Coordinates of C-alpha atoms and ligand atoms in Angstrom, one line a residue:
X7 CA 0.0 0.0 0.0
X8 CA 1.4 3.4 -1.0
X9 CA 1.2 6.7 0.9
X10 CA -2.1 8.4 1.0
X11 CA -3.0 12.1 1.5
X12 CA -6.3 13.8 2.0
X13 CA -7.4 16.4 -0.5
X14 CA -8.9 19.1 1.8
X15 CA -10.8 20.8 -1.0
X16 CA -12.8 17.7 -2.0
X17 CA -12.4 15.6 1.1
X18 CA -11.3 12.7 -1.1
X19 CA -8.4 10.5 -0.5
X20 CA -5.5 10.9 -2.8
X21 CA -3.1 8.1 -3.3
X22 CA 0.4 9.0 -4.2
X23 CA 0.4 5.8 -6.1
X24 CA -2.6 6.6 -8.3
X25 CA -1.7 5.2 -11.7
X26 CA -1.2 7.4 -14.7
X27 CA -4.1 6.6 -17.0
X28 CA -4.0 5.8 -20.7
X29 CA -6.8 7.3 -22.7
X30 CA -7.9 6.5 -26.3
X31 CA -10.0 9.5 -27.2
X32 CA -11.5 8.1 -30.4
X33 CA -13.7 9.6 -33.1
X34 CA -16.4 7.0 -32.5
X35 CA -15.5 5.4 -29.1
X36 CA -13.3 6.4 -26.2
X37 CA -11.9 4.3 -23.3
X38 CA -9.5 4.4 -20.4
X39 CA -7.0 1.9 -19.2
X40 CA -4.1 1.6 -16.7
X41 CA -1.3 -0.7 -15.8
X42 CA -1.0 -2.4 -12.4
X43 CA 2.1 -4.4 -11.5
X44 CA 2.9 -4.6 -15.2
X45 CA -0.5 -5.8 -16.3
X46 CA -2.8 -3.6 -18.3
X47 CA -6.5 -3.3 -17.5
X48 CA -9.3 -1.5 -19.3
X49 CA -12.1 0.0 -17.2
X50 CA -15.8 -0.7 -17.8
X51 CA -18.2 2.2 -17.7
X52 CA -20.3 2.2 -14.6
X53 CA -23.6 3.0 -16.5
X54 CA -23.3 0.8 -19.6
X55 CA -21.0 -1.9 -18.1
X56 CA -19.1 -1.7 -21.4
X57 CA -15.5 -0.7 -22.0
X58 CA -16.2 1.4 -25.0
X59 CA -17.8 4.8 -24.3
X60 CA -19.3 6.1 -27.6
X61 CA -17.8 9.6 -28.2
X62 CA -21.2 11.1 -28.2
X63 CA -22.5 14.0 -26.1
X64 CA -26.1 14.9 -25.4
X65 CA -27.1 18.2 -23.9
X66 CA -30.8 19.2 -23.8
X67 CA -32.5 22.5 -23.3
X68 CA -32.4 21.9 -19.5
X69 CA -28.6 21.5 -19.7
X70 CA -28.9 17.9 -18.8
X71 CA -25.7 16.2 -19.9
X72 CA -25.4 12.6 -21.2
X73 CA -22.3 10.9 -22.4
X74 CA -21.6 7.7 -24.2
X75 CA -24.2 4.9 -24.7
X76 CA -27.1 7.0 -23.4
X77 CA -26.1 10.0 -25.6
X78 CA -25.8 7.7 -28.6
X79 CA -29.3 6.4 -28.0
X80 CA -30.5 10.1 -28.4
X81 CA -28.7 10.7 -31.6
X82 CA -31.4 9.6 -33.9
X83 CA -34.3 11.1 -31.8
X84 CA -32.8 14.5 -30.9
X85 CA -30.0 15.2 -33.4
X86 CA -29.7 18.9 -32.5
X87 CA -29.2 18.0 -28.8
X88 CA -26.5 15.4 -29.5
X89 CA -23.1 15.6 -31.2
X90 CA -20.7 12.9 -32.4
X91 CA -17.2 12.7 -33.9
X92 CA -16.0 15.9 -32.1
X93 CA -12.5 14.7 -32.8
X94 CA -13.0 15.8 -36.4
X95 CA -13.4 19.4 -35.2
X96 CA -10.7 19.7 -32.5
X97 CA -8.0 22.2 -33.2
X98 CA -9.4 23.3 -36.5
X99 CA -10.5 26.6 -38.0
X100 CA -13.9 27.5 -39.1
X101 CA -13.0 27.2 -42.8
X102 CA -11.7 23.7 -42.3
X103 CA -14.7 22.2 -40.6
X104 CA -17.4 23.9 -42.8
X105 CA -17.8 20.9 -45.0
X106 CA -18.1 18.5 -42.0
X107 CA -21.4 16.6 -42.4
X108 CA -21.8 16.3 -38.6
X109 CA -22.3 20.0 -38.3
X110 CA -25.5 20.0 -40.3
X111 CA -27.6 19.7 -37.2
X112 CA -25.9 22.5 -35.3
X113 CA -25.7 26.2 -35.4
X114 CA -22.1 27.5 -35.2
X115 CA -20.7 30.8 -34.2
X116 CA -17.2 32.3 -34.1
X117 CA -15.9 33.6 -30.9
X118 CA -14.4 36.8 -32.3
X119 CA -11.7 37.3 -29.8
X120 CA -9.8 34.2 -30.6
X121 CA -11.5 32.9 -33.7
X122 CA -12.6 29.8 -31.9
X123 CA -15.6 27.9 -33.4
X124 CA -18.5 27.2 -31.1
X125 CA -21.5 24.8 -31.7
X126 CA -24.9 25.1 -30.4
X127 CA -26.1 22.1 -28.5
X128 CA -29.3 22.4 -26.5
X129 CA -29.4 26.1 -25.9
X130 CA -25.7 26.7 -25.3
X131 CA -22.7 27.1 -27.4
X132 CA -19.6 24.9 -26.8
X133 CA -16.1 24.6 -28.3
X134 CA -14.7 21.3 -29.5
X135 CA -12.2 21.4 -26.7
X136 CA -15.1 21.7 -24.1
X137 CA -17.0 18.9 -25.7
X138 CA -14.0 16.6 -25.7
X139 CA -13.3 17.5 -22.1
X140 CA -16.8 16.2 -21.2
X141 CA -15.9 12.8 -22.6
X142 CA -12.5 12.9 -20.8
X143 CA -14.2 13.9 -17.5
X144 CA -16.6 11.0 -17.8
X145 CA -13.6 8.6 -18.3
X146 CA -11.8 10.2 -15.4
X147 CA -14.8 9.8 -13.1
X148 CA -15.3 6.2 -14.2
X149 CA -11.7 5.4 -13.4
X150 CA -11.9 7.2 -10.0
X151 CA -14.9 5.2 -9.0
X152 CA -13.3 2.0 -10.2
X153 CA -10.0 2.6 -8.4
X154 CA -11.3 4.4 -5.4
X155 CA -8.8 7.2 -5.7
X156 CA -8.6 10.5 -7.4
X157 CA -6.9 10.5 -10.8
X158 CA -4.7 13.4 -11.9
X159 CA -2.4 12.2 -14.6
X160 CA -3.0 10.8 -18.1
X161 CA -1.6 10.1 -21.5
X162 CA -3.9 10.7 -24.4
X163 CA -3.5 9.3 -27.9
X164 CA -4.0 11.1 -31.2
X165 CA -3.6 10.1 -34.8
X166 CA 0.0 10.2 -36.1
X167 CA -1.0 13.0 -38.6
X168 CA -2.5 15.4 -36.0
X169 CA -0.7 18.7 -36.3
X170 CA 0.4 21.0 -33.5
X171 CA -2.9 22.8 -33.1
X172 CA -4.8 19.5 -32.8
X173 CA -2.4 18.1 -30.3
X174 CA -2.4 21.3 -28.3
X175 CA -6.3 21.4 -28.3
X176 CA -6.4 17.7 -27.1
X177 CA -4.0 18.6 -24.3
X178 CA -6.2 21.6 -23.4
X179 CA -9.3 19.3 -23.3
X180 CA -7.4 17.2 -20.9
X181 CA -6.6 20.2 -18.7
X182 CA -10.2 21.3 -18.8
X183 CA -11.2 17.9 -17.6
X184 CA -8.9 18.2 -14.6
X185 CA -6.1 16.0 -16.0
X186 CA -2.4 16.7 -16.1
X187 CA -1.6 15.4 -19.6
X188 CA 1.9 14.0 -19.4
X189 CA 2.2 13.1 -23.0
X190 CA 0.3 13.1 -26.3
X191 CA 1.1 9.8 -28.0
X192 CA 0.5 8.6 -31.5
X193 CA -2.1 5.9 -31.8
X194 CA 0.0 3.5 -33.9
X195 CA 2.8 3.8 -31.5
X196 CA 0.4 2.9 -28.6
X197 CA -1.0 0.0 -30.6
X198 CA 2.5 -1.4 -31.2
X199 CA 3.3 -1.0 -27.5
X200 CA 0.1 -2.9 -26.6
X201 CA 1.4 -5.8 -28.6
X202 CA 4.6 -5.7 -26.6
X203 CA 6.6 -4.9 -29.7
X204 CA 9.9 -3.3 -28.8
X205 CA 10.2 -5.1 -25.5
X206 CA 13.0 -7.2 -26.8
X207 CA 15.8 -4.7 -27.2
X208 CA 18.0 -6.9 -29.3
X209 CA 15.3 -7.2 -31.9
X210 CA 14.8 -4.8 -34.8
X211 CA 11.3 -5.0 -36.3
X212 CA 9.3 -3.3 -39.0
X213 CA 5.6 -3.3 -38.4
X214 CA 2.4 -2.0 -40.1
X215 CA -0.5 -0.8 -38.0
X216 CA -3.8 -1.0 -39.9
X217 CA -6.4 1.0 -38.0
X218 CA -10.0 1.0 -39.4
X219 CA -12.4 2.8 -37.0
X220 CA -15.8 4.3 -37.3
X221 CA -15.0 7.2 -39.6
X222 CA -11.3 7.1 -40.3
X223 CA -8.7 4.8 -41.7
X224 CA -5.0 5.1 -40.8
X225 CA -2.1 3.0 -41.9
X226 CA 1.3 3.5 -40.3
X227 CA 4.6 1.8 -40.9
X228 CA 6.9 1.8 -37.8
X229 CA 10.4 0.6 -37.3
X230 CA 11.3 -0.5 -33.8
X231 CA 15.0 -0.7 -33.0
X232 CA 16.7 -0.8 -29.6
X233 CA 13.3 -0.1 -28.0
X234 CA 13.0 3.1 -30.1
X235 CA 9.8 3.5 -32.0
X236 CA 10.1 5.3 -35.3
X237 CA 7.2 6.2 -37.6
X238 CA 8.5 5.6 -41.1
X239 CA 5.4 6.7 -42.9
X240 CA 1.7 7.3 -42.5
X241 CA -1.2 7.2 -44.9
X242 CA -5.0 6.8 -44.8
X243 CA -8.3 8.5 -45.3
X244 CA -10.1 10.7 -42.7
X245 CA -13.4 10.1 -44.4
X246 CA -13.5 6.3 -44.5
X247 CA -14.7 3.8 -41.9
X248 CA -17.3 1.6 -40.5
X249 CA -19.9 4.3 -40.7
X250 CA -19.7 4.3 -44.4
X251 CA -20.4 0.6 -44.4
X252 CA -23.4 1.1 -42.2
X253 CA -24.7 3.8 -44.6
X254 CA -24.3 1.4 -47.5
X255 CA -26.1 -1.3 -45.7
X256 CA -29.0 1.0 -45.0
X257 CA -29.2 1.9 -48.7
X258 CA -28.9 -1.8 -49.6
X259 CA -31.7 -2.9 -47.3
X260 CA -33.9 -0.1 -48.3
X261 CA -33.5 -0.8 -52.0
X262 CA -34.3 -4.4 -51.2
X263 CA -37.6 -3.3 -49.8
X264 CA -38.4 -0.3 -51.9
X265 CA -40.3 -2.4 -54.4
X266 CA -42.4 -4.0 -51.7
X267 CA -45.1 -2.9 -49.4
X268 CA -42.5 -2.4 -46.6
X269 CA -40.8 0.7 -48.2
X270 CA -41.9 2.9 -45.2
X271 CA -40.0 0.8 -42.6
X272 CA -37.3 3.1 -41.0
X273 CA -34.0 1.2 -41.4
X274 CA -31.5 3.1 -39.2
X275 CA -27.7 3.1 -39.1
X276 CA -27.8 1.4 -35.7
X277 CA -29.8 -1.5 -37.2
X278 CA -27.2 -1.8 -40.0
X279 CA -24.3 -1.6 -37.5
X280 CA -25.9 -4.4 -35.4
X281 CA -26.3 -6.7 -38.4
X282 CA -22.8 -5.9 -39.6
X283 CA -21.2 -6.7 -36.3
X284 CA -23.0 -10.0 -36.0
X285 CA -21.5 -11.1 -39.3
X286 CA -18.0 -11.2 -37.9
X287 CA -19.1 -14.5 -36.3
X288 CA -22.0 -15.6 -38.4
X289 CA -22.9 -16.3 -42.1
X290 CA -26.2 -14.6 -41.9
X291 CA -27.6 -12.0 -39.4
X292 CA -31.2 -11.2 -38.8
X293 CA -33.2 -8.7 -36.8
X294 CA -36.7 -7.6 -36.5
X295 CA -37.9 -4.0 -37.2
X296 CA -41.5 -3.6 -36.3
X297 CA -43.1 -6.7 -37.8
X298 CA -40.5 -6.9 -40.5
X299 CA -37.7 -9.5 -40.5
X300 CA -34.5 -8.0 -41.8
X301 CA -31.5 -10.2 -42.8
X302 CA -28.1 -9.6 -44.2
X303 CA -25.7 -12.3 -45.4
X304 CA -21.9 -12.3 -45.1
X305 CA -21.8 -12.5 -48.9
X306 CA -23.9 -9.3 -49.2
X307 CA -21.8 -7.5 -46.5
X308 CA -18.6 -8.4 -48.3
X309 CA -19.9 -7.0 -51.6
X310 CA -20.9 -3.8 -49.8
X311 CA -17.6 -3.5 -48.0
X312 CA -15.3 -4.6 -50.8
X313 CA -14.8 -1.2 -52.6
X314 CA -14.1 0.5 -49.2
X315 CA -11.6 -2.1 -48.1
X316 CA -10.0 -1.9 -51.6
X317 CA -9.4 1.8 -50.9
X318 CA -7.6 1.0 -47.6
X319 CA -5.3 -1.4 -49.4
X320 CA -4.4 1.3 -51.9
X321 CA -3.4 3.5 -48.9
X322 CA -1.3 0.6 -47.5
X323 CA 0.5 0.4 -50.8
X324 CA 1.3 4.1 -50.7
X325 CA 2.5 3.9 -47.0
X326 CA 4.7 0.9 -47.8
X327 CA 6.2 2.8 -50.7
X328 CA 6.8 5.9 -48.6
X329 CA 8.4 3.9 -45.9
X330 CA 11.1 2.8 -48.2
X331 CA 10.6 -0.8 -47.2
X332 CA 9.7 -3.8 -49.3
X333 CA 6.7 -5.9 -48.3
X334 CA 9.1 -8.7 -47.3
X335 CA 10.8 -6.4 -44.8
X336 CA 7.6 -5.8 -42.9
X337 CA 7.7 -8.4 -40.1
X338 CA 4.3 -8.0 -38.6
X339 CA 0.9 -6.4 -39.3
X340 CA -1.3 -5.3 -36.4
X341 CA -5.0 -4.8 -36.7
X342 CA -6.6 -2.0 -34.7
X343 CA -10.0 -0.4 -34.6
X344 CA -13.5 -2.0 -34.4
X345 CA -13.9 -2.3 -38.1
X346 CA -11.0 -4.7 -38.4
X347 CA -13.4 -7.3 -37.0
X348 CA -14.8 -7.5 -40.6
X349 CA -13.7 -10.9 -42.0
X350 CA -13.0 -9.3 -45.4
X351 CA -10.6 -6.9 -43.8
X352 CA -8.5 -9.7 -42.4
X353 CA -8.6 -11.5 -45.7
X354 CA -7.6 -8.5 -47.9
X355 CA -4.9 -7.3 -45.4
X356 CA -3.3 -10.8 -45.3
X357 CA -3.5 -11.0 -49.1
X358 CA -1.8 -7.7 -49.6
X359 CA 0.9 -8.0 -46.9
X360 CA 1.3 -11.7 -47.7
X361 CA 1.1 -12.6 -44.0
X362 CA -1.6 -13.3 -41.5
X363 CA -2.2 -10.1 -39.5
X364 CA -1.9 -10.1 -35.7
X365 CA -5.3 -9.7 -34.1
X366 CA -4.6 -11.3 -30.8
X367 CA -5.7 -8.2 -28.8
X368 CA -9.2 -6.8 -28.8
X369 CA -8.9 -4.3 -31.7
X370 CA -11.0 -1.7 -29.8
X371 CA -8.7 -1.8 -26.8
X372 CA -5.2 -2.0 -28.2
X373 CA -4.7 1.8 -28.4
X374 CA -5.9 2.5 -24.9
X375 CA -3.8 -0.4 -23.5
X376 CA -0.7 1.0 -25.3
X377 CA -1.5 4.4 -23.9
X378 CA -1.6 2.8 -20.4
X379 CA 1.8 1.1 -21.0
X380 CA 3.2 4.5 -22.1
X381 CA 1.7 6.0 -19.0
X382 CA 3.3 3.4 -16.9
X383 CA 6.7 4.2 -18.5
X384 CA 6.2 7.9 -17.7
X385 CA 5.2 7.1 -14.2
X386 CA 8.8 5.7 -13.9
X387 CA 7.8 2.1 -13.6
X388 CA 9.8 1.0 -16.6
X389 CA 12.9 2.8 -17.6
X390 CA 13.8 0.7 -20.5
X391 CA 11.8 2.8 -23.0
X392 CA 12.0 5.8 -25.2
X393 CA 9.4 6.9 -27.6
X394 CA 10.1 8.7 -30.8
X395 CA 8.0 10.0 -33.6
X396 CA 8.6 11.8 -36.9
X397 CA 7.6 15.0 -38.6
X398 CA 5.5 14.3 -41.6
X399 CA 6.5 17.4 -43.6
X400 CA 9.7 19.6 -43.7
X401 CA 9.8 22.8 -41.7
X402 CA 11.8 25.8 -42.6
X403 CA 11.8 29.6 -43.2
X404 CA 11.5 31.9 -46.2
X405 CA 14.8 33.3 -47.5
X406 CA 15.5 35.9 -50.2
X407 CA 13.4 35.6 -53.3
X408 CA 10.7 33.5 -51.7
X409 CA 12.8 30.4 -51.4
X410 CA 12.1 27.7 -48.8
X411 CA 15.1 27.0 -46.6
X412 CA 14.5 23.7 -44.7
X413 CA 15.6 23.6 -41.1
X414 CA 14.0 20.4 -40.0
X415 CA 13.7 17.9 -42.9
X416 CA 10.6 15.8 -43.3
X417 CA 10.7 12.4 -41.4
X418 CA 13.0 13.8 -38.7
X419 CA 12.7 12.0 -35.4
X420 CA 11.2 14.1 -32.7
X421 CA 12.0 15.5 -30.2
X422 CA 14.5 17.4 -32.4
X423 CA 16.4 20.7 -32.3
X424 CA 18.1 22.1 -35.3
X425 CA 19.5 25.6 -36.1
X426 CA 20.9 27.5 -39.0
X427 CA 22.7 30.8 -39.3
X428 CA 21.5 33.7 -41.5
X429 CA 22.6 37.3 -41.9
X430 CA 21.1 40.6 -43.0
X431 CA 21.1 41.6 -46.6
X432 CA 21.1 45.4 -46.2
X433 CA 23.5 47.9 -44.5
X434 CA 22.1 49.0 -41.2
X435 CA 19.2 46.5 -41.3
X436 CA 17.7 46.4 -37.8
X437 CA 15.0 43.9 -38.1
X438 CA 14.4 40.6 -39.8
X439 CA 11.1 38.9 -40.5
X440 CA 11.1 35.2 -39.9
X441 CA 8.3 33.4 -41.7
X442 CA 7.9 29.7 -40.9
X443 CA 6.6 27.3 -43.5
X444 CA 5.8 23.6 -43.7
X445 CA 6.1 21.6 -47.0
X446 CA 8.3 20.1 -49.6
X447 CA 8.3 22.7 -52.4
X448 CA 11.3 24.9 -53.1
X449 CA 9.2 28.0 -53.2
X450 CA 7.4 29.1 -50.0
X451 CA 4.4 30.3 -52.0
X452 CA 3.4 26.6 -52.6
X453 CA 4.0 25.6 -49.0
X454 CA 1.9 26.1 -45.9
X455 CA 2.6 29.2 -43.9
X456 CA 2.5 28.4 -40.1
X457 CA 3.5 31.7 -38.5
X458 CA 5.7 34.8 -38.7
X459 CA 7.5 37.0 -36.3
X460 CA 10.1 39.8 -36.4
X461 CA 13.5 39.9 -34.7
X462 CA 13.9 43.5 -33.8
X463 CA 16.7 45.7 -32.4
X464 CA 19.5 44.1 -34.4
X465 CA 22.5 46.5 -34.1
X466 CA 23.0 48.6 -37.3
X467 CA 25.8 46.5 -38.8
X468 CA 26.9 46.6 -42.5
X469 CA 25.1 43.9 -44.6
X470 CA 26.3 40.4 -43.9
X471 CA 27.8 41.1 -40.5
X472 CA 24.9 40.2 -38.2
X473 CA 24.9 36.5 -37.2
X474 CA 21.3 35.4 -36.8
X475 CA 20.7 31.9 -35.6
X476 CA 17.3 30.5 -36.2
X477 CA 16.5 27.5 -34.1
X478 CA 13.6 25.1 -34.5
X479 CA 12.7 22.9 -31.6
X480 CA 10.0 20.2 -31.7
X481 CA 9.2 18.8 -28.3
X482 CA 8.0 15.3 -27.5
X483 CA 4.4 16.3 -28.1
X484 CA 5.2 17.6 -31.5
X485 CA 4.8 21.3 -30.6
X486 CA 7.1 23.6 -32.6
X487 CA 9.0 26.5 -31.1
X488 CA 11.1 28.8 -33.3
X489 CA 13.7 31.1 -31.9
X490 CA 15.8 33.8 -33.7
X491 CA 18.9 35.2 -32.0
X492 CA 21.4 37.8 -33.2
X493 CA 24.5 36.2 -31.8
X494 CA 26.8 39.3 -31.6
X495 CA 24.3 41.3 -29.6
X496 CA 22.3 38.5 -27.9
X497 CA 19.0 40.1 -29.1
X498 CA 16.4 37.4 -29.4
X499 CA 12.8 36.7 -30.2
X500 CA 10.7 33.5 -30.3
X501 CA 7.4 32.1 -31.1
X502 CA 5.4 28.9 -30.2
X503 CA 3.5 27.7 -33.2
X504 CA -0.2 27.4 -32.9
X505 CA -0.9 26.9 -36.6
X506 CA -4.1 28.5 -37.9
X507 CA -5.0 25.7 -40.3
X508 CA -4.9 22.1 -39.5
X509 CA -3.5 19.6 -42.0
X510 CA -5.1 16.3 -42.4
X511 CA -3.2 13.4 -43.8
X512 CA -4.9 13.7 -47.2
X513 CA -3.4 17.2 -47.5
X514 CA 0.0 15.9 -46.4
X515 CA -0.2 13.2 -49.1
X516 CA -1.3 15.9 -51.7
X517 CA 1.6 18.2 -50.7
X518 CA 4.1 15.3 -51.0
X519 CA 2.8 14.2 -54.4
X520 CA 2.9 17.8 -55.7
X521 CA 6.4 18.2 -54.5
X522 CA 7.4 15.3 -56.7
X523 CA 5.3 16.3 -59.6
X524 CA 6.7 19.9 -59.6
X525 CA 10.2 19.0 -58.6
X526 CA 11.7 19.9 -61.9
X527 CA 9.9 23.2 -62.5
X528 CA 10.6 24.1 -58.8
X529 CA 14.3 23.4 -59.3
X530 CA 14.3 25.6 -62.3
X531 CA 12.6 28.4 -60.5
X532 CA 14.9 28.0 -57.5
X533 CA 18.0 28.1 -59.8
X534 CA 16.6 31.4 -61.3
X535 CA 15.9 33.0 -57.9
X536 CA 19.4 31.9 -56.7
X537 CA 21.0 33.5 -59.7
X538 CA 19.0 36.7 -59.3
X539 CA 20.0 36.8 -55.6
X540 CA 23.6 36.4 -56.5
X541 CA 23.5 39.0 -59.2
X542 CA 21.9 41.5 -56.9
X543 CA 24.5 40.8 -54.3
X544 CA 27.2 41.3 -56.9
X545 CA 25.7 44.6 -58.0
X546 CA 25.5 45.9 -54.4
X547 CA 28.9 44.7 -53.6
X548 CA 30.5 46.2 -56.8
X549 CA 28.9 49.6 -56.2
X550 CA 30.3 49.6 -52.7
X551 CA 33.7 48.6 -54.0
X552 CA 33.7 51.3 -56.6
X553 CA 32.7 53.9 -54.0
X554 CA 35.4 52.9 -51.5
X555 CA 38.2 52.5 -54.0
X556 CA 37.4 55.1 -56.7
X557 CA 40.8 56.8 -56.3
X558 CA 42.7 53.6 -56.8
X559 CA 40.8 52.3 -59.8
X560 CA 42.0 53.1 -63.3
X561 CA 39.4 54.4 -65.8
X562 CA 39.7 51.2 -67.7
X563 CA 39.0 49.1 -64.6
X564 CA 36.1 51.4 -63.6
X565 CA 34.5 50.9 -67.0
X566 CA 34.9 47.1 -66.9
X567 CA 33.1 47.0 -63.5
X568 CA 30.4 49.4 -64.6
X569 CA 29.9 47.5 -67.8
X570 CA 29.4 44.2 -65.8
X571 CA 27.0 45.9 -63.4
X572 CA 25.0 47.0 -66.5
X573 CA 25.1 43.5 -67.9
X574 CA 23.9 42.0 -64.6
X575 CA 21.0 44.4 -64.6
X576 CA 20.1 43.4 -68.2
X577 CA 20.5 39.7 -67.3
X578 CA 18.0 40.1 -64.4
X579 CA 15.6 41.9 -66.8
X580 CA 16.0 39.2 -69.4
X581 CA 14.4 36.5 -67.2
X582 CA 16.9 34.2 -68.9
X583 CA 18.8 32.0 -66.4
X584 CA 21.5 31.0 -68.8
X585 CA 22.2 34.5 -69.9
X586 CA 22.4 35.8 -66.3
X587 CA 24.5 32.9 -65.1
X588 CA 26.9 33.6 -68.0
X589 CA 27.4 37.2 -66.9
X590 CA 27.9 36.1 -63.3
X591 CA 30.6 33.6 -64.3
X592 CA 32.3 36.0 -66.6
X593 CA 32.3 38.8 -64.1
X594 CA 33.7 36.5 -61.4
X595 CA 36.6 35.6 -63.7
X596 CA 37.4 38.9 -65.2
X597 CA 37.3 41.1 -62.1
X598 CA 39.4 38.8 -59.9
X599 CA 42.6 40.6 -61.0
X600 CA 41.1 44.0 -60.2
X601 CA 40.0 42.8 -56.8
X602 CA 43.4 41.4 -56.0
X603 CA 45.3 44.5 -57.1
X604 CA 43.1 46.7 -55.0
X605 CA 43.3 44.3 -52.0
X606 CA 47.2 44.3 -52.2
X607 CA 47.2 48.1 -52.2
X608 CA 44.9 48.2 -49.2
X609 CA 46.9 45.7 -47.3
X610 CA 50.0 47.6 -48.0
X611 CA 48.4 50.8 -46.7
X612 CA 47.2 49.2 -43.6
X613 CA 50.7 47.8 -42.8
X614 CA 52.3 51.2 -43.5
X615 CA 50.2 52.7 -40.7
X616 CA 51.0 49.9 -38.2
X617 CA 53.4 50.7 -35.4
X618 CA 54.6 48.2 -32.9
X619 CA 54.0 49.1 -29.3
X620 CA 57.1 48.0 -27.3
X621 CA 56.1 49.5 -24.0
Ligands
ADP716 P1 -12.6 5.0 -33.5 O1 -11.2 4.6 -33.2 O2 -12.8 5.8 -34.7 O3 -13.2 5.7 -32.3 P2 -13.4 2.2 -33.1 O4 -12.1 1.6 -33.2 O5 -14.1 2.2 -31.8 O6 -13.4 3.7 -33.8 O7 -14.4 1.5 -34.2 C1 -15.7 1.8 -34.3 C2 -16.2 1.1 -35.6 O8 -16.0 -0.3 -35.4 C3 -17.7 1.3 -35.8 O9 -17.9 1.7 -37.1 C4 -18.3 -0.1 -35.5 O10 -19.5 -0.3 -36.3 C5 -17.2 -1.0 -36.0 N1 -17.3 -2.3 -35.4 C6 -17.3 -2.7 -34.1 N2 -17.5 -4.0 -34.0 C7 -17.6 -4.5 -35.3 C8 -17.7 -5.8 -35.8 N3 -17.9 -6.9 -35.0 N4 -17.7 -5.9 -37.1 C9 -17.6 -4.9 -37.9 N5 -17.4 -3.6 -37.5 C10 -17.4 -3.4 -36.2
MG717 MG1 -9.3 4.5 -32.8

C-alpha cells in the first residue's frame, strides 16, 4: 500500500500511487486503461458496463448532460441536442470544418476574440475542446470510482498525422477535464506497445499498424530498434470507416424493400451496425424491425464493404512505398479499430501483406492499452523505453526571393532541435522577419505558412555582419518553437507555433505528391531565384567597392566594372537563367585581378600605418 493524502478541497483520499491513466479519445469510441504491476487493465463504464464509451454527447434544453451509450441512443431522436465525432473538429479553424457533415444539425458561431468555433447544442454554445473535455471527464470519473482514488495524470492518444494545433487542443481538453496530460502519444505507437513490440531490445522490427475505426482509416509503418519507435510513414483517409459501411447497408436494405409494401419501414444506421457486427461470427444475421424480419448475409456484406476495403489497401501500398521498405521487410501487421473485425478486412490485409495479421488483442482496446503502457513508463515504472515519432513534412523559413530553406527535414525523429545561421542583406538593417513554412516545395508560396515574427533591435551593422541563428525545436508532443537570436548582440525573439490551419493526412499526401510532380519546375525556379539573388548581391557589392576605392581604380577598370553591373541588370531583366549565369561567371573571372590588385594596395596601406608598441 502506498502513501495516501487527503485532498482538503474535496475531502477525497489521494493516493500518491494513483496510476497514470492511458486514454484513447476516439472519433467513435473512447476508453480508459491503466497498468498495475505490469499488467494492463481496461475499465468498464459504470452505467453501460461496457468498456467502449461512444464519443457522443447529449445536452438538452435543460442543460442535462449525457455521455456515451445514453447519448448515442438520443442521436437519432434528438439530433440537435447530440453531437458525435467531435475529434473531427478539434484544433481546426472555421473554414476547415465547414464541410463536415456532422455540423448539419448544429448552429455554429465564431468567438471573435480568438477565432474559436462554437457549436450550439441544446441552448448553449460549446467549443470542440469543451465537448472533448466532457468525454474525458466522464472517463476520469469512471476510473476514479473504479480505483477508489482521485486521478490526476494521463496520457492521451491522437492520430499520427495530428498537427500542433490539434495536439495542443487535445491537451487543453485534458486540462479542462482536470487532467495533467503527461504526453500526447501517436495511436499506432500505442498499438504497437500494446502488442509488446519493442520489449526485446535486441530485436529490430518493422511493423504495419492498420487502423480502421468508425469514420477514419490510418495505416502507419513503424520501425522499432533498440526499444525506439520510429514512424517511417503514414497514410489513410479521414473520411473512410465503419460508418460508411453502415450507410451502404441501410441503402442496400432499403432498396431491397423499396419495391415491396415495406418501403416505409425506417431502417436506421444502428440497425445496420448491429447486423454488420454479428457477421464477424455468423454467415447470416437477422433482426426484427416492427413486424419486418431483416436479414443480411456475409456475402452481401462483403460485396458492400469490398470497394471501401480496396481503398484502404491502396493507402497501404502508398504507405509501404513511402516507408522505403519492401513488403518482405515488414515483419508484422497489427489490426486496430473496431472495423478490423470484418472478416473481409483480415482477408484483404493478409492477401496484400502476404502474411496473417496479428489480431490477438481486442482491436477496440489496443490503443488504450498501449497508452496505459506508455503512462506506466512515464510514471517511472519501466525505464527501458524511449518513444520517438517523426515530422510528416519539412519545416523551414522563407529566405531571399521567396525560397524555402528547410531547417527540420521531413521524417526527422522528434524530439528534435536544429538551427541555421543567417545574416542581414542590407546595410544598417535592424529587423528581420522570420516566416515559418511547412512543406516540400522549393518556393514558399506553394508551402503552408505556419507563422511569422520579427526579430527587432538588431544593431546597425553593415550587410552580412549580423549573425542570426534561427533555431527550431519540436518537443516530444510535436509542438514547434522557433527562436531567432542575433549572436553578436544577444538580441532574441521567439514564437510557439499554434498553426491556424490544421493539416489532415490527405493534405499531407497531396503536398508530398505535388512536390514530386513539380520537382523539376521548382528546381528551375529555384535556380533562377538563386541567380538573381547572387546578381543583386554582386551589384550591391561592386557599387560599394567602386565607391570605396574610386581613387585607386583606373578608368579602364572602372568601365569594366560598370559594364558588368550594366550586364547584370540586363541579365535580371532578361528573365533568362543561362544569360544571367553567363554574366555572373564572366564577371567573377574577369574582375578577380582587379579585386586582387586593390586588395594588395589596401593591405600595404594598412601595414604602413602599423606601429609596434614596445612599452
Ligand atoms: P474510433 O477509433 O474511430 O473511435 P473504433 O475503433 O471504436 O473507432 O471503431 C468503431 C467502428 O467499429 C464502428 O464503425 C463499428 O461499427 C465498428 N465495429 C465494431 N464491432 C464490429 C464488428 N464486429 N464488425 C464490424 N465492425 C465493427
Ligand atoms: Mg481508434
